CSV table of C-alpha atoms in Angstrom, one decimal:
chain,number,residue,atom,x,y,z
A,56,MET,CA,-0.2,7.3,-4.6
A,57,ALA,CA,1.3,10.5,-6.1
A,58,ALA,CA,4.3,10.4,-3.7
A,59,PRO,CA,5.3,7.0,-4.3
A,60,TYR,CA,4.9,6.9,-8.2
A,61,ASP,CA,7.2,10.2,-7.9
A,62,VAL,CA,10.0,8.2,-6.0
A,63,PHE,CA,10.0,5.6,-8.3
A,64,LYS,CA,9.8,7.4,-11.4
A,65,ASP,CA,12.5,9.6,-10.5
A,66,ALA,CA,14.5,6.9,-9.9
A,67,GLY,CA,14.1,5.7,-13.2
A,68,ALA,CA,12.3,2.7,-12.7
A,69,GLU,CA,9.2,1.5,-14.7
A,70,VAL,CA,6.0,1.7,-12.8
A,71,VAL,CA,3.1,-0.7,-13.8
A,72,LEU,CA,-0.2,0.3,-12.4
A,73,VAL,CA,-2.8,-2.4,-11.6
A,74,SER,CA,-6.5,-2.5,-10.0
A,75,PRO,CA,-9.1,-5.3,-9.3
A,76,ALA,CA,-11.0,-4.7,-12.7
A,77,GLY,CA,-8.5,-2.9,-14.7
A,78,GLY,CA,-9.2,0.2,-16.2
A,79,ARG,CA,-9.8,3.8,-14.4
A,80,PRO,CA,-10.3,2.6,-10.6
A,81,PRO,CA,-12.4,4.5,-8.5
A,82,LEU,CA,-10.5,6.8,-6.4
A,83,ASP,CA,-11.0,7.9,-2.7
A,84,PRO,CA,-13.2,10.8,-3.0
A,85,LYS,CA,-11.3,12.7,-0.1
A,86,SER,CA,-8.2,12.5,-2.1
A,87,SER,CA,-9.6,15.0,-4.2
A,88,GLU,CA,-10.6,17.5,-1.9
A,89,PRO,CA,-8.6,20.7,-1.5
A,90,ASP,CA,-7.0,20.2,1.6
A,91,ALA,CA,-5.6,17.0,0.5
A,92,GLN,CA,-4.0,18.6,-2.4
A,93,THR,CA,0.0,18.8,-2.6
A,94,ASP,CA,2.5,19.9,-5.0
A,95,LEU,CA,3.1,16.2,-5.5
A,96,THR,CA,-0.7,15.3,-6.4
A,97,ARG,CA,-0.8,18.3,-8.7
A,98,ARG,CA,2.4,17.4,-10.5
A,99,PHE,CA,0.8,13.7,-10.8
A,100,GLU,CA,-2.5,15.0,-12.3
A,101,ALA,CA,-0.3,17.5,-14.7
A,102,ASP,CA,1.7,14.4,-15.9
A,103,GLY,CA,0.1,13.1,-19.1
A,104,GLU,CA,2.0,9.7,-18.8
A,105,ALA,CA,0.9,9.5,-15.2
A,106,SER,CA,-2.6,10.3,-16.0
A,107,ALA,CA,-2.9,7.9,-18.9
A,108,ALA,CA,-1.5,4.8,-16.7
A,109,LEU,CA,-4.1,5.5,-14.1
A,110,SER,CA,-6.6,5.5,-17.0
A,111,ASN,CA,-5.8,2.4,-18.2
A,112,THR,CA,-4.8,0.3,-15.3
A,113,GLY,CA,-3.9,-3.6,-16.0
A,114,ARG,CA,-6.0,-6.2,-14.3
A,115,LEU,CA,-4.8,-7.5,-11.0
A,116,ASN,CA,-5.8,-10.9,-11.7
A,117,GLY,CA,-3.7,-11.1,-14.7
A,118,VAL,CA,-0.5,-9.9,-13.0
A,119,THR,CA,2.0,-12.2,-11.2
A,120,HIS,CA,5.5,-11.6,-9.4
A,121,GLU,CA,7.7,-12.6,-12.3
A,122,GLY,CA,7.2,-9.4,-14.4
A,123,PHE,CA,8.3,-7.3,-11.1
A,124,ASP,CA,10.9,-6.4,-9.2
A,125,ALA,CA,8.5,-5.4,-6.4
A,126,VAL,CA,5.1,-4.7,-5.6
A,127,PHE,CA,3.8,-1.5,-3.8
A,128,TYR,CA,0.1,-0.9,-2.2
A,129,PRO,CA,-0.8,2.7,-1.8
A,130,GLY,CA,-3.3,3.9,0.5
A,131,GLY,CA,-6.9,5.1,0.6
A,132,HIS,CA,-10.0,3.6,2.2
A,133,GLY,CA,-10.9,1.5,-0.9
A,134,PRO,CA,-8.4,-1.0,-0.2
A,135,LEU,CA,-10.5,-2.2,2.9
A,136,TRP,CA,-13.5,-3.2,0.7
A,137,ASP,CA,-12.0,-4.7,-2.5
A,138,LEU,CA,-8.3,-5.8,-2.0
A,139,ALA,CA,-8.4,-7.1,1.2
A,140,GLU,CA,-10.8,-9.8,0.0
A,141,ASP,CA,-9.3,-10.0,-3.6
A,142,PRO,CA,-7.7,-13.7,-4.0
A,143,ALA,CA,-5.4,-12.3,-6.7
A,144,SER,CA,-4.0,-9.6,-4.4
A,145,ILE,CA,-3.6,-12.1,-1.6
A,146,ARG,CA,-2.0,-14.4,-4.2
A,147,LEU,CA,0.4,-11.5,-5.7
A,148,ILE,CA,1.6,-10.6,-1.9
A,149,GLU,CA,2.5,-14.3,-1.0
A,150,THR,CA,4.0,-15.2,-3.9
A,151,THR,CA,6.0,-12.0,-4.3
A,152,LEU,CA,7.4,-12.5,-0.9
A,153,ARG,CA,8.1,-16.0,-1.5
A,154,ALA,CA,10.2,-15.2,-4.6
A,155,ALA,CA,12.5,-12.9,-2.1
A,156,LYS,CA,11.1,-9.7,-3.6
A,157,PRO,CA,9.7,-6.7,-1.5
A,158,VAL,CA,6.2,-5.7,-0.6
A,159,ALA,CA,5.3,-2.2,0.8
A,160,LEU,CA,2.0,-1.2,1.8
A,161,VAL,CA,1.0,2.3,3.5
A,162,CYS,CA,-2.0,3.8,5.2
A,163,HIS,CA,-4.8,1.7,5.0
A,164,ALA,CA,-3.2,-0.8,2.5
A,165,PRO,CA,-1.5,-2.8,5.4
A,166,GLY,CA,-5.0,-4.2,6.0
A,167,VAL,CA,-5.0,-6.1,2.6
A,168,LEU,CA,-2.6,-8.3,4.6
A,169,ARG,CA,-5.6,-9.4,6.6
A,170,HIS,CA,-6.0,-13.0,4.9
A,171,ALA,CA,-2.4,-13.5,3.7
A,172,LYS,CA,-0.5,-16.6,4.7
A,173,ALA,CA,3.2,-17.4,5.5
A,174,PRO,CA,4.6,-20.7,3.7
A,175,ASP,CA,3.6,-22.3,7.2
A,176,GLY,CA,-0.1,-21.4,6.9
A,177,LYS,CA,0.0,-18.8,9.6
A,178,PRO,CA,-0.9,-15.2,9.3
A,179,LEU,CA,1.6,-13.5,7.2
A,180,VAL,CA,2.0,-10.9,9.6
A,181,ALA,CA,2.3,-13.1,12.7
A,182,GLY,CA,5.6,-12.2,14.6
A,183,LYS,CA,6.4,-9.6,12.1
A,184,ALA,CA,7.2,-5.6,12.4
A,185,VAL,CA,4.2,-3.7,10.9
A,186,THR,CA,2.2,-0.6,11.0
A,187,GLY,CA,-0.6,1.1,9.3
A,188,PHE,CA,-3.2,3.9,9.7
A,189,THR,CA,-4.1,3.8,13.4
A,190,ASN,CA,-7.4,3.5,15.1
A,191,THR,CA,-7.0,7.0,16.5
A,192,GLU,CA,-6.5,8.4,12.8
A,193,GLU,CA,-9.5,6.3,11.7
A,194,GLU,CA,-11.4,8.1,14.6
A,195,ALA,CA,-9.9,11.5,13.8
A,196,VAL,CA,-11.4,11.2,9.9
A,197,GLY,CA,-14.8,10.0,11.6
A,198,LEU,CA,-15.0,6.7,9.7
A,199,THR,CA,-14.3,4.4,12.4
A,200,ALA,CA,-17.9,3.0,12.3
A,201,ILE,CA,-17.9,3.0,8.3
A,202,VAL,CA,-14.6,1.0,7.6
A,203,PRO,CA,-15.4,-2.7,7.4
A,204,PHE,CA,-12.3,-3.3,10.1
A,205,LEU,CA,-9.7,-1.2,11.8
A,206,VAL,CA,-6.4,-1.6,10.4
A,207,GLU,CA,-4.6,-1.6,13.6
A,208,ASP,CA,-6.8,-3.8,15.2
A,209,GLU,CA,-6.8,-6.4,12.4
A,210,LEU,CA,-2.7,-6.3,12.1
A,211,LYS,CA,-2.9,-7.1,15.9
A,212,ARG,CA,-5.3,-9.9,15.5
A,213,ALA,CA,-3.2,-11.7,12.9
A,214,GLY,CA,0.0,-11.5,15.3
A,215,GLY,CA,1.4,-8.8,13.8
A,216,VAL,CA,4.0,-6.7,16.2
A,217,PHE,CA,2.2,-3.5,15.9
A,218,SER,CA,4.0,0.1,16.4
A,219,LYS,CA,3.0,3.8,15.4
A,220,ALA,CA,4.0,7.4,15.5
A,221,GLY,CA,2.1,9.9,16.6
A,222,ASP,CA,-1.2,10.7,14.5
A,223,TRP,CA,-0.2,11.8,10.9
A,224,GLU,CA,3.5,11.8,11.5
A,225,PRO,CA,5.8,10.0,8.9
A,226,TYR,CA,6.6,6.4,10.6
A,227,VAL,CA,8.0,3.3,8.2
A,228,VAL,CA,8.8,-0.3,9.5
A,229,GLY,CA,10.6,-2.5,7.6
A,230,ASP,CA,10.7,-6.4,8.7
A,231,GLY,CA,12.8,-8.3,6.0
A,232,LEU,CA,11.0,-8.2,2.5
A,233,LEU,CA,7.7,-6.4,4.2
A,234,ILE,CA,7.5,-2.9,4.4
A,235,THR,CA,4.7,-0.7,5.9
A,236,GLY,CA,3.7,3.0,6.4
A,237,GLN,CA,1.3,4.3,9.0
A,238,ASN,CA,-0.5,6.9,6.9
A,239,PRO,CA,-0.7,9.4,3.9
A,240,ALA,CA,2.4,11.1,5.1
A,241,SER,CA,4.5,8.2,5.2
A,242,SER,CA,3.7,7.2,1.6
A,243,GLY,CA,6.6,9.0,0.2
A,244,PRO,CA,9.0,7.7,3.0
A,245,THR,CA,7.7,4.1,2.4
A,246,ALA,CA,8.8,4.1,-1.2
A,247,GLU,CA,12.2,5.5,-0.4
A,248,ARG,CA,12.6,2.5,1.8
A,249,MET,CA,11.7,0.3,-1.0
A,250,LYS,CA,13.9,2.1,-3.4
A,251,ALA,CA,16.8,1.8,-0.9
A,252,TYR,CA,16.3,-2.0,-0.6
A,253,LEU,CA,16.0,-2.2,-4.5
A,254,ASP,CA,19.4,-0.5,-4.5
A,255,ASN,CA,21.3,-2.4,-2.3
A,256,ARG,CA,20.2,-5.9,-3.4
């Protein structure tokens, strides 16, 4: 989350953080491990405004697309358990895209698209170019048997045209208003792609 937050704040955007339950959301424990820390995560943690926003997120079911220009889903394994099945999340994605506003998802977050539908009732990702955390990346972190589903497999099952770069390399795919990034290294570039779209509207 740190890299996208940084991109949007540096661009002068107003960033609103929300989560399923509101308040301080549970964080992926792996994101706090020393080898996961970067200059951007340390900057985020030292930013009083960012820390305050993270400690007091809005409640997802109270959010509608009308108040926003775009919606961005950061990664981490957590979305596979909560956001992927959350009706409010699914509704936000669907209504934001129908309102001709961009939605971006990175790393595991593209898995949140598994139940989202296009206006014709077909899977939202059917026929769309997408990417997300790959099967080989999940295998590399040793969680293939733990996660409820594999992002790559789920996007393909829903008819997405899935592509990827090498493991851990930054990779972003845009298909109209839908923007997806492959892995943690793609979070900043995914935010930059969304920013470029918003700048050129």
